[in-house]
Amino acid sequence: MTTTTMTGTWTVATPLRAGFAARNFWFGTVHGTIAVTGGTVEFDAGGRPVRLEGTLDPASIDTGNPRRDKDLRGKRFLDVAHHPRMELTAGDIEPAGAGWRAKAVLRVAGAEAPLWIDGTLDGPSVTGTARLDLRAAGIRAPGFLVGRHVALTISARLVRPAAEAP
């Protein structure tokens, strides 16, 4: 069995969708996905993640309900017409338990929202979870429409760029 040393910058294999879950007064919890259009994770010589970046396509949001998806893409929520990209960056990453914890910023709908991402690595696979405060993201909606926090999840396979492959 060969062990892959995670050093340098690795790319998130796409196509990929991140998941989310938000509480809703009438329907309980609404689950959905959003396309991840790119991402990288940079590792130091010891194999620890030191920086991560990602981009998402808010126009691709999918909850299984076309009317709700249209509302989420609109001005009240993601304002896709004026903000066609979401960007995530994290450069403050510390070991935590069996994984790591990253202090990140999500740029969404013209605002910058702080996030804490809890992640784990299993070879070239990475899993992360976070909780987005919609108010911090500048998204204000009545509580009966959507709860204040959205749970985010992603599981991705990382690939080493060809120029860095052994």
PDB file of C-alpha atoms in Angstrom:
ATOM      1  CA  MET A   1       0.000   0.000   0.000  1.00  0.00           C
ATOM      2  CA  THR A   2       1.339   3.453  -0.948  1.00  0.00           C
ATOM      3  CA  THR A   3       0.794   6.444   1.305  1.00  0.00           C
ATOM      4  CA  THR A   4       0.312   9.804  -0.394  1.00  0.00           C
ATOM      5  CA  THR A   5       2.077  12.712   1.297  1.00  0.00           C
ATOM      6  CA  MET A   6      -0.178  15.730   1.236  1.00  0.00           C
ATOM      7  CA  THR A   7       2.201  18.628   0.541  1.00  0.00           C
ATOM      8  CA  GLY A   8       1.879  21.592  -1.774  1.00  0.00           C
ATOM      9  CA  THR A   9      -1.360  22.744  -3.349  1.00  0.00           C
ATOM     10  CA  TRP A  10      -4.060  20.208  -4.211  1.00  0.00           C
ATOM     11  CA  THR A  11      -7.171  20.882  -6.301  1.00  0.00           C
ATOM     12  CA  VAL A  12     -10.743  19.885  -5.501  1.00  0.00           C
ATOM     13  CA  ALA A  13     -12.004  17.413  -8.097  1.00  0.00           C
ATOM     14  CA  THR A  14     -15.090  18.798  -9.824  1.00  0.00           C
ATOM     15  CA  PRO A  15     -17.945  18.466 -10.631  1.00  0.00           C
ATOM     16  CA  LEU A  16     -18.935  18.547  -6.986  1.00  0.00           C
ATOM     17  CA  ARG A  17     -21.904  19.751  -4.933  1.00  0.00           C
ATOM     18  CA  ALA A  18     -21.860  20.994  -1.348  1.00  0.00           C
ATOM     19  CA  GLY A  19     -24.850  20.341   0.856  1.00  0.00           C
ATOM     20  CA  PHE A  20     -26.809  22.608   3.161  1.00  0.00           C
ATOM     21  CA  ALA A  21     -29.687  22.344   5.605  1.00  0.00           C
ATOM     22  CA  ALA A  22     -31.809  25.193   6.986  1.00  0.00           C
ATOM     23  CA  ARG A  23     -34.704  25.171   9.397  1.00  0.00           C
ATOM     24  CA  ASN A  24     -38.019  26.394   8.090  1.00  0.00           C
ATOM     25  CA  PHE A  25     -41.065  27.166  10.215  1.00  0.00           C
ATOM     26  CA  TRP A  26     -43.564  25.271   8.048  1.00  0.00           C
ATOM     27  CA  PHE A  27     -41.570  22.412   6.588  1.00  0.00           C
ATOM     28  CA  GLY A  28     -39.027  21.520   9.289  1.00  0.00           C
ATOM     29  CA  THR A  29     -35.583  21.311   7.733  1.00  0.00           C
ATOM     30  CA  VAL A  30     -34.984  22.111   4.077  1.00  0.00           C
ATOM     31  CA  HIS A  31     -32.024  20.319   2.465  1.00  0.00           C
ATOM     32  CA  GLY A  32     -30.291  21.372  -0.718  1.00  0.00           C
ATOM     33  CA  THR A  33     -27.090  21.469  -2.711  1.00  0.00           C
ATOM     34  CA  ILE A  34     -24.978  24.047  -4.515  1.00  0.00           C
ATOM     35  CA  ALA A  35     -22.294  23.495  -7.173  1.00  0.00           C
ATOM     36  CA  VAL A  36     -18.668  23.834  -6.162  1.00  0.00           C
ATOM     37  CA  THR A  37     -16.927  25.235  -9.237  1.00  0.00           C
ATOM     38  CA  GLY A  38     -13.370  25.157  -7.922  1.00  0.00           C
ATOM     39  CA  GLY A  39     -11.193  24.874  -4.885  1.00  0.00           C
ATOM     40  CA  THR A  40      -7.697  24.302  -3.560  1.00  0.00           C
ATOM     41  CA  VAL A  41      -6.132  23.144  -0.311  1.00  0.00           C
ATOM     42  CA  GLU A  42      -2.527  24.037   0.446  1.00  0.00           C
ATOM     43  CA  PHE A  43      -0.512  21.753   2.743  1.00  0.00           C
ATOM     44  CA  ASP A  44       2.772  22.489   4.525  1.00  0.00           C
ATOM     45  CA  ALA A  45       5.789  20.141   4.510  1.00  0.00           C
ATOM     46  CA  GLY A  46       4.297  18.243   7.459  1.00  0.00           C
ATOM     47  CA  GLY A  47       1.061  17.517   5.582  1.00  0.00           C
ATOM     48  CA  ARG A  48      -1.065  19.976   7.574  1.00  0.00           C
ATOM     49  CA  PRO A  49      -3.574  22.175   5.734  1.00  0.00           C
ATOM     50  CA  VAL A  50      -2.520  25.847   5.877  1.00  0.00           C
ATOM     51  CA  ARG A  51      -4.838  27.519   3.367  1.00  0.00           C
ATOM     52  CA  LEU A  52      -8.011  26.691   1.515  1.00  0.00           C
ATOM     53  CA  GLU A  53     -10.064  28.436  -1.125  1.00  0.00           C
ATOM     54  CA  GLY A  54     -13.277  27.557  -2.890  1.00  0.00           C
ATOM     55  CA  THR A  55     -15.845  28.970  -5.279  1.00  0.00           C
ATOM     56  CA  LEU A  56     -19.512  28.116  -5.530  1.00  0.00           C
ATOM     57  CA  ASP A  57     -22.194  28.904  -8.099  1.00  0.00           C
ATOM     58  CA  PRO A  58     -25.268  30.307  -6.308  1.00  0.00           C
ATOM     59  CA  ALA A  59     -27.328  30.046  -9.514  1.00  0.00           C
ATOM     60  CA  SER A  60     -27.048  26.257  -9.183  1.00  0.00           C
ATOM     61  CA  ILE A  61     -28.830  26.085  -5.810  1.00  0.00           C
ATOM     62  CA  ASP A  62     -31.210  23.134  -5.704  1.00  0.00           C
ATOM     63  CA  THR A  63     -33.649  22.227  -2.931  1.00  0.00           C
ATOM     64  CA  GLY A  64     -35.923  20.123  -5.102  1.00  0.00           C
ATOM     65  CA  ASN A  65     -38.515  22.917  -5.157  1.00  0.00           C
ATOM     66  CA  PRO A  66     -38.154  25.188  -8.237  1.00  0.00           C
ATOM     67  CA  ARG A  67     -40.199  28.024  -6.709  1.00  0.00           C
ATOM     68  CA  ARG A  68     -38.113  28.057  -3.523  1.00  0.00           C
ATOM     69  CA  ASP A  69     -34.902  27.828  -5.588  1.00  0.00           C
ATOM     70  CA  LYS A  70     -35.990  30.870  -7.618  1.00  0.00           C
ATOM     71  CA  ASP A  71     -36.651  32.790  -4.383  1.00  0.00           C
ATOM     72  CA  LEU A  72     -33.230  31.793  -2.998  1.00  0.00           C
ATOM     73  CA  ARG A  73     -31.541  33.087  -6.165  1.00  0.00           C
ATOM     74  CA  GLY A  74     -33.429  36.393  -5.909  1.00  0.00           C
ATOM     75  CA  LYS A  75     -32.634  39.740  -4.260  1.00  0.00           C
ATOM     76  CA  ARG A  76     -33.874  38.778  -0.784  1.00  0.00           C
ATOM     77  CA  PHE A  77     -31.348  35.959  -0.450  1.00  0.00           C
ATOM     78  CA  LEU A  78     -28.398  35.311  -2.811  1.00  0.00           C
ATOM     79  CA  ASP A  79     -29.018  38.085  -5.384  1.00  0.00           C
ATOM     80  CA  VAL A  80     -27.456  35.974  -8.129  1.00  0.00           C
ATOM     81  CA  ALA A  81     -28.058  38.656 -10.785  1.00  0.00           C
ATOM     82  CA  HIS A  82     -25.581  40.960  -9.013  1.00  0.00           C
ATOM     83  CA  HIS A  83     -23.404  38.358  -7.246  1.00  0.00           C
ATOM     84  CA  PRO A  84     -22.928  35.341  -9.530  1.00  0.00           C
ATOM     85  CA  ARG A  85     -20.177  33.782  -7.392  1.00  0.00           C
ATOM     86  CA  MET A  86     -19.638  32.792  -3.787  1.00  0.00           C
ATOM     87  CA  GLU A  87     -16.042  32.606  -2.536  1.00  0.00           C
ATOM     88  CA  LEU A  88     -14.569  30.965   0.533  1.00  0.00           C
ATOM     89  CA  THR A  89     -11.080  31.583   1.910  1.00  0.00           C
ATOM     90  CA  ALA A  90      -9.338  30.346   5.044  1.00  0.00           C
ATOM     91  CA  GLY A  91      -5.744  30.899   6.093  1.00  0.00           C
ATOM     92  CA  ASP A  92      -5.976  30.382   9.860  1.00  0.00           C
ATOM     93  CA  ILE A  93      -6.116  26.592  10.251  1.00  0.00           C
ATOM     94  CA  GLU A  94      -5.335  24.806  13.513  1.00  0.00           C
ATOM     95  CA  PRO A  95      -5.311  21.131  14.560  1.00  0.00           C
ATOM     96  CA  ALA A  96      -8.492  20.112  16.403  1.00  0.00           C
ATOM     97  CA  GLY A  97      -9.228  16.613  17.661  1.00  0.00           C
ATOM     98  CA  ALA A  98      -8.721  14.132  14.832  1.00  0.00           C
ATOM     99  CA  GLY A  99      -8.857  16.890  12.211  1.00  0.00           C
ATOM    100  CA  TRP A 100      -8.545  20.646  11.959  1.00  0.00           C
ATOM    101  CA  ARG A 101     -10.518  23.852  12.457  1.00  0.00           C
ATOM    102  CA  ALA A 102     -10.310  26.781  10.020  1.00  0.00           C
ATOM    103  CA  LYS A 103     -11.330  30.394  10.525  1.00  0.00           C
ATOM    104  CA  ALA A 104     -12.815  31.311   7.152  1.00  0.00           C
ATOM    105  CA  VAL A 105     -14.677  34.042   5.311  1.00  0.00           C
ATOM    106  CA  LEU A 106     -17.532  33.360   2.899  1.00  0.00           C
ATOM    107  CA  ARG A 107     -18.250  36.104   0.375  1.00  0.00           C
ATOM    108  CA  VAL A 108     -21.935  35.835  -0.464  1.00  0.00           C
ATOM    109  CA  ALA A 109     -24.424  38.312  -1.957  1.00  0.00           C
ATOM    110  CA  GLY A 110     -22.019  41.241  -1.542  1.00  0.00           C
ATOM    111  CA  ALA A 111     -21.221  40.540   2.125  1.00  0.00           C
ATOM    112  CA  GLU A 112     -18.406  38.776   3.972  1.00  0.00           C
ATOM    113  CA  ALA A 113     -19.541  36.304   6.613  1.00  0.00           C
ATOM    114  CA  PRO A 114     -17.176  34.663   9.101  1.00  0.00           C
ATOM    115  CA  LEU A 115     -17.291  30.863   9.341  1.00  0.00           C
ATOM    116  CA  TRP A 116     -15.603  28.170  11.390  1.00  0.00           C
ATOM    117  CA  ILE A 117     -14.985  25.047   9.317  1.00  0.00           C
ATOM    118  CA  ASP A 118     -14.340  21.731  11.057  1.00  0.00           C
ATOM    119  CA  GLY A 119     -12.572  19.324   8.758  1.00  0.00           C
ATOM    120  CA  THR A 120     -10.944  15.938   8.466  1.00  0.00           C
ATOM    121  CA  LEU A 121      -8.615  14.351   5.961  1.00  0.00           C
ATOM    122  CA  ASP A 122      -8.514  10.711   4.935  1.00  0.00           C
ATOM    123  CA  GLY A 123      -5.781  10.472   2.326  1.00  0.00           C
ATOM    124  CA  PRO A 124      -6.816  12.663  -0.606  1.00  0.00           C
ATOM    125  CA  SER A 125     -10.409  12.953   0.691  1.00  0.00           C
ATOM    126  CA  VAL A 126     -11.488  15.951   2.726  1.00  0.00           C
ATOM    127  CA  THR A 127     -14.720  16.496   4.629  1.00  0.00           C
ATOM    128  CA  GLY A 128     -15.811  19.799   6.135  1.00  0.00           C
ATOM    129  CA  THR A 129     -18.762  21.138   8.084  1.00  0.00           C
ATOM    130  CA  ALA A 130     -19.679  24.693   9.039  1.00  0.00           C
ATOM    131  CA  ARG A 131     -22.579  26.799  10.268  1.00  0.00           C
ATOM    132  CA  LEU A 132     -23.422  30.022   8.417  1.00  0.00           C
ATOM    133  CA  ASP A 133     -25.148  32.855  10.278  1.00  0.00           C
ATOM    134  CA  LEU A 134     -27.416  34.414   7.642  1.00  0.00           C
ATOM    135  CA  ARG A 135     -27.432  37.762   9.456  1.00  0.00           C
ATOM    136  CA  ALA A 136     -23.629  37.909   9.253  1.00  0.00           C
ATOM    137  CA  ALA A 137     -24.012  37.288   5.509  1.00  0.00           C
ATOM    138  CA  GLY A 138     -26.382  40.252   5.243  1.00  0.00           C
ATOM    139  CA  ILE A 139     -29.360  37.997   4.511  1.00  0.00           C
ATOM    140  CA  ARG A 140     -32.388  39.063   6.488  1.00  0.00           C
ATOM    141  CA  ALA A 141     -35.584  37.094   6.168  1.00  0.00           C
ATOM    142  CA  PRO A 142     -38.534  36.533   8.481  1.00  0.00           C
ATOM    143  CA  GLY A 143     -37.975  33.554  10.794  1.00  0.00           C
ATOM    144  CA  PHE A 144     -40.981  31.734   9.366  1.00  0.00           C
ATOM    145  CA  LEU A 145     -39.227  31.629   5.980  1.00  0.00           C
ATOM    146  CA  VAL A 146     -35.837  30.397   7.121  1.00  0.00           C
ATOM    147  CA  GLY A 147     -33.957  29.997  10.388  1.00  0.00           C
ATOM    148  CA  ARG A 148     -30.986  32.172  11.227  1.00  0.00           C
ATOM    149  CA  HIS A 149     -28.338  29.467  10.707  1.00  0.00           C
ATOM    150  CA  VAL A 150     -27.579  27.165   7.786  1.00  0.00           C
ATOM    151  CA  ALA A 151     -25.560  23.964   8.226  1.00  0.00           C
ATOM    152  CA  LEU A 152     -23.036  23.420   5.419  1.00  0.00           C
ATOM    153  CA  THR A 153     -21.291  20.157   4.469  1.00  0.00           C
ATOM    154  CA  ILE A 154     -18.828  19.110   1.813  1.00  0.00           C
ATOM    155  CA  SER A 155     -16.954  15.919   1.006  1.00  0.00           C
ATOM    156  CA  ALA A 156     -14.403  16.203  -1.752  1.00  0.00           C
ATOM    157  CA  ARG A 157     -11.586  14.325  -3.409  1.00  0.00           C
ATOM    158  CA  LEU A 158      -8.347  16.243  -3.806  1.00  0.00           C
ATOM    159  CA  VAL A 159      -6.087  15.775  -6.813  1.00  0.00           C
ATOM    160  CA  ARG A 160      -2.506  16.865  -7.190  1.00  0.00           C
ATOM    161  CA  PRO A 161      -1.951  19.129 -10.190  1.00  0.00           C
ATOM    162  CA  ALA A 162      -0.012  17.342 -12.947  1.00  0.00           C
ATOM    163  CA  ALA A 163       2.926  19.768 -12.579  1.00  0.00           C
ATOM    164  CA  GLU A 164       3.399  18.647  -8.939  1.00  0.00           C
ATOM    165  CA  ALA A 165       2.816  14.909  -9.397  1.00  0.00           C
ATOM    166  CA  PRO A 166       5.833  12.677  -8.679  1.00  0.00           C
TER     167      PRO A 166
END
